[in-house]
Amino acid sequence: MDVTELDRILLAGAAVLLVAIVAVRLSGRLGLPSLLIYLGMGVALGESGLGIQFEDAQLAHALGFAALVIILTEGGLTTRWNEVRPVMPLGVVLATVGVAISVSVVACVAHFLLGMDWQLAVLLGAVTSPTDAAAVFSVLRRVPIRPRLRGALEAESGLNDAPTVLLVTLVSTGGIGDKGLWHFTGLVAYELVVGAVVGLLVGVLAVMLLRRVALSSAGLYPLAIVSLAFISYAGGTVLLHVSGFAAVYVTSLVIGRAELPHRIATRSFVDGFAWLAQIGLFVMLGLLASPSRIRLTDVLLALVIGIAVTVVGRFAAVTVSATPFRIPWKEQTFIAWAGLRGAVPIVLATIPLAEKVPQADRIFDVVFVLVVLFTLLQGPSLPWLAKRLKVLDDNAAHEVDIDVAPLESLGADMLQVQIPSESRLAGVEIGELRLPAGVSVSLVIRGQQAFVPERRTVLRAGDAVLVVAPSPLREQTVRRLRAVSRAGRLAGWFGERGREQL
């Protein structure tokens, strides 16, 4: 490859990325998930459009998994641990028992109703059953649902890749018939449990390291966190042969829970990196697709399988998984309908393609059509359904963003507090915050003006407040600010315990 050809590739890639970024705005106005636009861009660039040839299923598989690691990292960093912790058992059950039920339903429909052999039937069930982290994280962040619903859906999407990747791989290679069901069940349990332990250990070590090593630039913190996430993923898969996806998600949850320096800057960087991964992933999968190969029978098959997995399998899986946890039927209904499919089923469909399983190309085409049709149906309907079922979170607008910058030589931290429009910090006097002794509100930035506040200064919505706290008092200060933001000036010292992000 010469320099001129590389320049052309860079030009084309930058143009595609810019168009994809603008498409985010368009998708928001149309109420469509952006992944559909990215898939469409890939198809337009592919053999049926501009004629770019891309047929390397193994490369698509590898790049797809790398993109999913980045997406899971962003999801774990931005997920509130206090929301996930109470519903983690439900998320685990949905990711294991729920997936098993969904796979069984789809496989039976494909075998007995559509006449497929068991290998293809089970492959279809395994490929279409997992929810997609990218779709769940991006769509649900725009729908302010109750914390436990959001936590359950995010935990499920972060954990259900492990059993489905293993099942698709074993079925594609013929390994499941040799080992048997009990061996497969034990292998899934081992991969999930040990993968989560690996993720926990890497996360704890990462927090200890980042708290003790003062990096010379704020931009190095997000690079370090992304590197640690990949270490967690690759270390688990290569060294211990466990679920790297479970490991990286748990690692990101642990790091996201910790009060580390430059948290908001780090999250912004990883958020942008995750967008880049999503765009690249969906465009690549669109390139891999071949619309000219899709027949009417494939579309009809996608509709039948889609109804089986989305309506029958998903609702059965949620009912069996959530009922023991006494989840109300309205919340079960929303969880079932919000089990979005996105890139993960298409990426999983590249595994039988890479293994050259008979009719693997047909499975890929059917899954591609299914994802497009049912994402188009489910995604835009979620805000309406959440409102209809009354599962919206009334306190979602009361949260404050708090960033931390270390002041190494002073043994203190500077907290930057952004007050949203509906936070109950608005209208509270500085003295009424009742911050720990030794903590100082040093500056208020209001519009274009910055001033040093007095005890009687009243905070307003939209203010940016700089608070300087001794390092040992930082977490107390953050808890207090979050409590007042939710409950107002009368909040107890540890107001609304259990709902704060510690």
Coordinates of N, CA, C and O in Angstrom, one line a residue, residues 198 202 224-237:
V198 N -12.3 -12.4 37.6 CA -11.2 -11.7 36.9 C -11.4 -10.3 36.7 O -10.6 -9.4 37.0
V202 N -9.2 -7.2 38.4 CA -8.6 -6.2 37.6 C -9.1 -4.8 37.9 O -8.4 -3.8 37.9
A224 N -5.6 5.0 30.0 CA -5.2 3.9 30.9 C -6.4 3.0 31.2 O -6.3 1.8 31.3
I225 N -7.6 3.6 31.3 CA -8.8 2.8 31.7 C -9.2 1.9 30.5 O -9.5 0.7 30.7
V226 N -9.1 2.4 29.3 CA -9.4 1.6 28.1 C -8.4 0.4 28.0 O -8.7 -0.7 27.7
S227 N -7.1 0.7 28.3 CA -6.1 -0.3 28.2 C -6.3 -1.4 29.3 O -6.2 -2.6 29.0
L228 N -6.7 -1.0 30.5 CA -7.0 -1.9 31.5 C -8.2 -2.8 31.2 O -8.3 -4.0 31.5
A229 N -9.2 -2.2 30.5 CA -10.4 -3.0 30.1 C -10.0 -4.1 29.1 O -10.5 -5.2 29.2
F230 N -9.1 -3.7 28.2 CA -8.7 -4.7 27.2 C -7.8 -5.8 27.9 O -7.8 -7.0 27.5
I231 N -7.0 -5.4 28.9 CA -6.2 -6.4 29.6 C -7.2 -7.3 30.3 O -7.0 -8.6 30.4
S232 N -8.3 -6.8 30.9 CA -9.2 -7.7 31.6 C -9.9 -8.7 30.6 O -10.0 -9.9 30.9
Y233 N -10.2 -8.2 29.4 CA -10.9 -9.0 28.4 C -9.9 -10.1 27.9 O -10.2 -11.3 28.0
A234 N -8.7 -9.6 27.5 CA -7.8 -10.5 26.8 C -7.2 -11.5 27.9 O -6.9 -12.7 27.6
G235 N -6.9 -11.0 29.1 CA -6.4 -11.8 30.1 C -7.3 -13.0 30.5 O -6.9 -14.1 30.7
G236 N -8.6 -12.7 30.6 CA -9.6 -13.7 30.9 C -9.7 -14.7 29.8 O -9.7 -15.9 30.0
T237 N -9.7 -14.3 28.5 CA -10.0 -15.2 27.4 C -8.7 -16.0 27.1 O -8.8 -17.2 26.8

